[in-house]
Coordinates of C-alpha atoms in Angstrom, one line a residue:
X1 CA 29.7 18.4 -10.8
X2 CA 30.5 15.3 -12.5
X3 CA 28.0 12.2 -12.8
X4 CA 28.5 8.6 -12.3
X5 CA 29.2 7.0 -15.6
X6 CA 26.1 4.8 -16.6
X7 CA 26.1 1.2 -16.5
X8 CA 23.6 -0.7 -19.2
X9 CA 20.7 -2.5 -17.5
X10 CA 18.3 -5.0 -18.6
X11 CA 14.9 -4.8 -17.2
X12 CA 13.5 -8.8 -16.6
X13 CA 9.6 -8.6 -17.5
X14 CA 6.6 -11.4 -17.1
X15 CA 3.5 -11.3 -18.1
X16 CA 0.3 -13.5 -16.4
X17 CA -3.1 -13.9 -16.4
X18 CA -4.7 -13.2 -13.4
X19 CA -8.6 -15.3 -13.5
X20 CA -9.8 -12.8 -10.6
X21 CA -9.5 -9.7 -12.1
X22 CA -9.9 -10.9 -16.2
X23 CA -7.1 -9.2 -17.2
X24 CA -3.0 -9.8 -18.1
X25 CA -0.9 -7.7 -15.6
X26 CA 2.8 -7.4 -16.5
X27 CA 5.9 -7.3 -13.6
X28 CA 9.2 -6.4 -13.5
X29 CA 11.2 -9.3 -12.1
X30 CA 14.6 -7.9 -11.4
X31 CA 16.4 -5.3 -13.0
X32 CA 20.4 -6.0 -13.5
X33 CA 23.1 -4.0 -13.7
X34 CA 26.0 -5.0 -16.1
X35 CA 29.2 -4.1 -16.2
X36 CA 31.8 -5.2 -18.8
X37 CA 34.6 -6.0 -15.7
X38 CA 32.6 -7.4 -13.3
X39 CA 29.2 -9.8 -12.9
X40 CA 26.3 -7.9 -13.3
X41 CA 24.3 -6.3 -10.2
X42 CA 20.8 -7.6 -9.7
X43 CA 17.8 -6.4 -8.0
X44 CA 14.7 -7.5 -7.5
X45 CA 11.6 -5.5 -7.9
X46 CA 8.5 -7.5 -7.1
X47 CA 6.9 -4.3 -6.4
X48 CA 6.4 -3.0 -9.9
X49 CA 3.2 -4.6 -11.4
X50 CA 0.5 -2.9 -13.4
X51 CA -2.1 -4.5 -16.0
X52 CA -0.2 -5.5 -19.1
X53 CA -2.3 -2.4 -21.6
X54 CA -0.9 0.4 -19.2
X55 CA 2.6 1.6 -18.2
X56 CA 3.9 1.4 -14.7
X57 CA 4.9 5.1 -13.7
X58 CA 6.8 5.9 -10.2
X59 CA 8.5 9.8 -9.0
X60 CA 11.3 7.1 -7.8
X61 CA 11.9 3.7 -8.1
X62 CA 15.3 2.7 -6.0
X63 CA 17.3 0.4 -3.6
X64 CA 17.4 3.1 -0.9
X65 CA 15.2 3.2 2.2
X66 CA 14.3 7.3 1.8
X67 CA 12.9 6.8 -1.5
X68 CA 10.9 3.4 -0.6
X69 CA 13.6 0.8 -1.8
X70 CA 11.2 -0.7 -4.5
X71 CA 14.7 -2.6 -5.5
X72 CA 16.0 -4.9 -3.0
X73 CA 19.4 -6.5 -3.7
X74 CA 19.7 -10.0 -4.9
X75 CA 22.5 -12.0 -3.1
X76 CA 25.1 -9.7 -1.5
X77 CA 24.2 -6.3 -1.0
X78 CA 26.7 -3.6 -2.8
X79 CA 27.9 -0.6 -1.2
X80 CA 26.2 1.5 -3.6
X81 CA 22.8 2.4 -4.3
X82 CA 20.1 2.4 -7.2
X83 CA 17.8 6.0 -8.0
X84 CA 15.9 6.0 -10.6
X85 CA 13.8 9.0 -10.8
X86 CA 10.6 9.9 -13.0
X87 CA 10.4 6.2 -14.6
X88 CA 8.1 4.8 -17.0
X89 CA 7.9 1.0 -18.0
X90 CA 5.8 -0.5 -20.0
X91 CA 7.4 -4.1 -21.6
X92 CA 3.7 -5.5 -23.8
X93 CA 1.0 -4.0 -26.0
X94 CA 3.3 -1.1 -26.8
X95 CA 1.9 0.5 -30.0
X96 CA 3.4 3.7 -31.3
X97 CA 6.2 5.5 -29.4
X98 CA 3.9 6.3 -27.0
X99 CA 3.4 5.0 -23.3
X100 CA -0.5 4.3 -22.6
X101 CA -2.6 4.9 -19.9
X102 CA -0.3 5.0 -16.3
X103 CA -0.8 2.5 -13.6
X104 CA 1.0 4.9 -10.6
X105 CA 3.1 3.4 -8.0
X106 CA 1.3 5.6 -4.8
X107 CA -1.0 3.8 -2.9
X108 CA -4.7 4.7 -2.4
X109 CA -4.6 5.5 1.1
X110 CA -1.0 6.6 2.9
X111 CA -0.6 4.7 6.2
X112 CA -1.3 7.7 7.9
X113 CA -4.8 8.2 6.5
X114 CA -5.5 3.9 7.2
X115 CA -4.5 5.4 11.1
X116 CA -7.1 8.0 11.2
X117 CA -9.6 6.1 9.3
X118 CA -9.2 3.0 11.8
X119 CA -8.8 5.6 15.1
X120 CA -12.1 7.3 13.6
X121 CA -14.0 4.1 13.4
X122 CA -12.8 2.8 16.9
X123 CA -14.1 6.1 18.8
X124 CA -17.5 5.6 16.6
X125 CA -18.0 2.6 17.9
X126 CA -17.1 3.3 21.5
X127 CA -19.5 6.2 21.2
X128 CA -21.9 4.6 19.2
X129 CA -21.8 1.8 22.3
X130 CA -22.0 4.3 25.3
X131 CA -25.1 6.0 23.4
X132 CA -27.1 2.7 23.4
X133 CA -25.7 2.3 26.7
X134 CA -27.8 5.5 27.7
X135 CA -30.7 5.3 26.3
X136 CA -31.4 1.9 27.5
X137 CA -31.2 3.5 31.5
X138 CA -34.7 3.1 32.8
X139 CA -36.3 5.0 36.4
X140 CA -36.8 2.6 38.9
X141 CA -40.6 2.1 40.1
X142 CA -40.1 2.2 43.4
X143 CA -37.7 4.6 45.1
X144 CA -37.3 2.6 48.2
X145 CA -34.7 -0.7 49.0
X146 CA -36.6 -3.6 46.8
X147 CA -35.1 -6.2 48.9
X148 CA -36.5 -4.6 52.5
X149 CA -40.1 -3.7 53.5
X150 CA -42.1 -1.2 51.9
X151 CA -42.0 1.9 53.5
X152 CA -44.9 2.9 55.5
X153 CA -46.3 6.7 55.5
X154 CA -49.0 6.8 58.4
X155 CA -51.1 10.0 56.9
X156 CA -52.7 12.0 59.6
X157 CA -57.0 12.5 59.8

């Protein structure tokens, strides 16, 4: 099985301050393609952010929707797609030839778990609701029509 030949890329880093969290967090931009016969392919990848003293580490980073498309096309779309699998990236504070502490790509909660956890809290309510709804029922005092005269028991001597 032959692979595609490899095309050089350039990775398009900034780095900014952000006051709310105190910290520098890095981004990758866009990432382009270049080839020597035509203009170079670029995608952007607003997605990709960690603080700027870790790495940014992803199982796939790519421009096709079954692996997330973290890399959408910028201007017309080409009739090929981007997989970049097991990546690292880390652009500042690089010391040694070692990548520091990962920032990973996976989100704290799948949108599956946000589904139950939201479901969950919706019945809890409902229930939490009907309970206070029941133990506020009190007995009537009198077991007759309230509106109507009182009933009248004649009791025999």
């Amino acid at each position: 099985m032959s692979r595609p030949p490899s095309r050089p890329s350039r990775f398009h880093m900034t780095s900014r301050r952000f006051p709310v969290s105190g910290r520098d967090w890095f981004q990758l931009s866009r990432l382009e393609l270049v080839s020597p016969l035509a203009r170079p392919t670029v995608f952007n990848a607003s997605q990709v952010t960690a603080p700027s003293h870790y790495s940014w580490r992803c199982a796939h980073l790519s421009s096709l929707r079954g692996f997330g498309a973290g890399l959408r096309p910028h201007g017309p779309s080409p009739s090929w797609g981007v997989l970049l699998q097991d990546v690292q990236l880390q652009g500042f504070n690089v010391t040694g030839l070692q990548f520091s502490y990962a920032s990973d790509c996976a989100g704290f909660f799948a949108p599956g778990t946000w589904m139950g956890l939201l479901t969950a809290l919706l019945l809890g309510a409902i229930f939490a609701c009907g309970l206070h709804m029941l133990l506020g029922l009190k007995t009537m005092d009198r077991f007759d029509d309230p509106k109507g005269a009182t009933m009248a028991v004649p009791q025999g001597e």
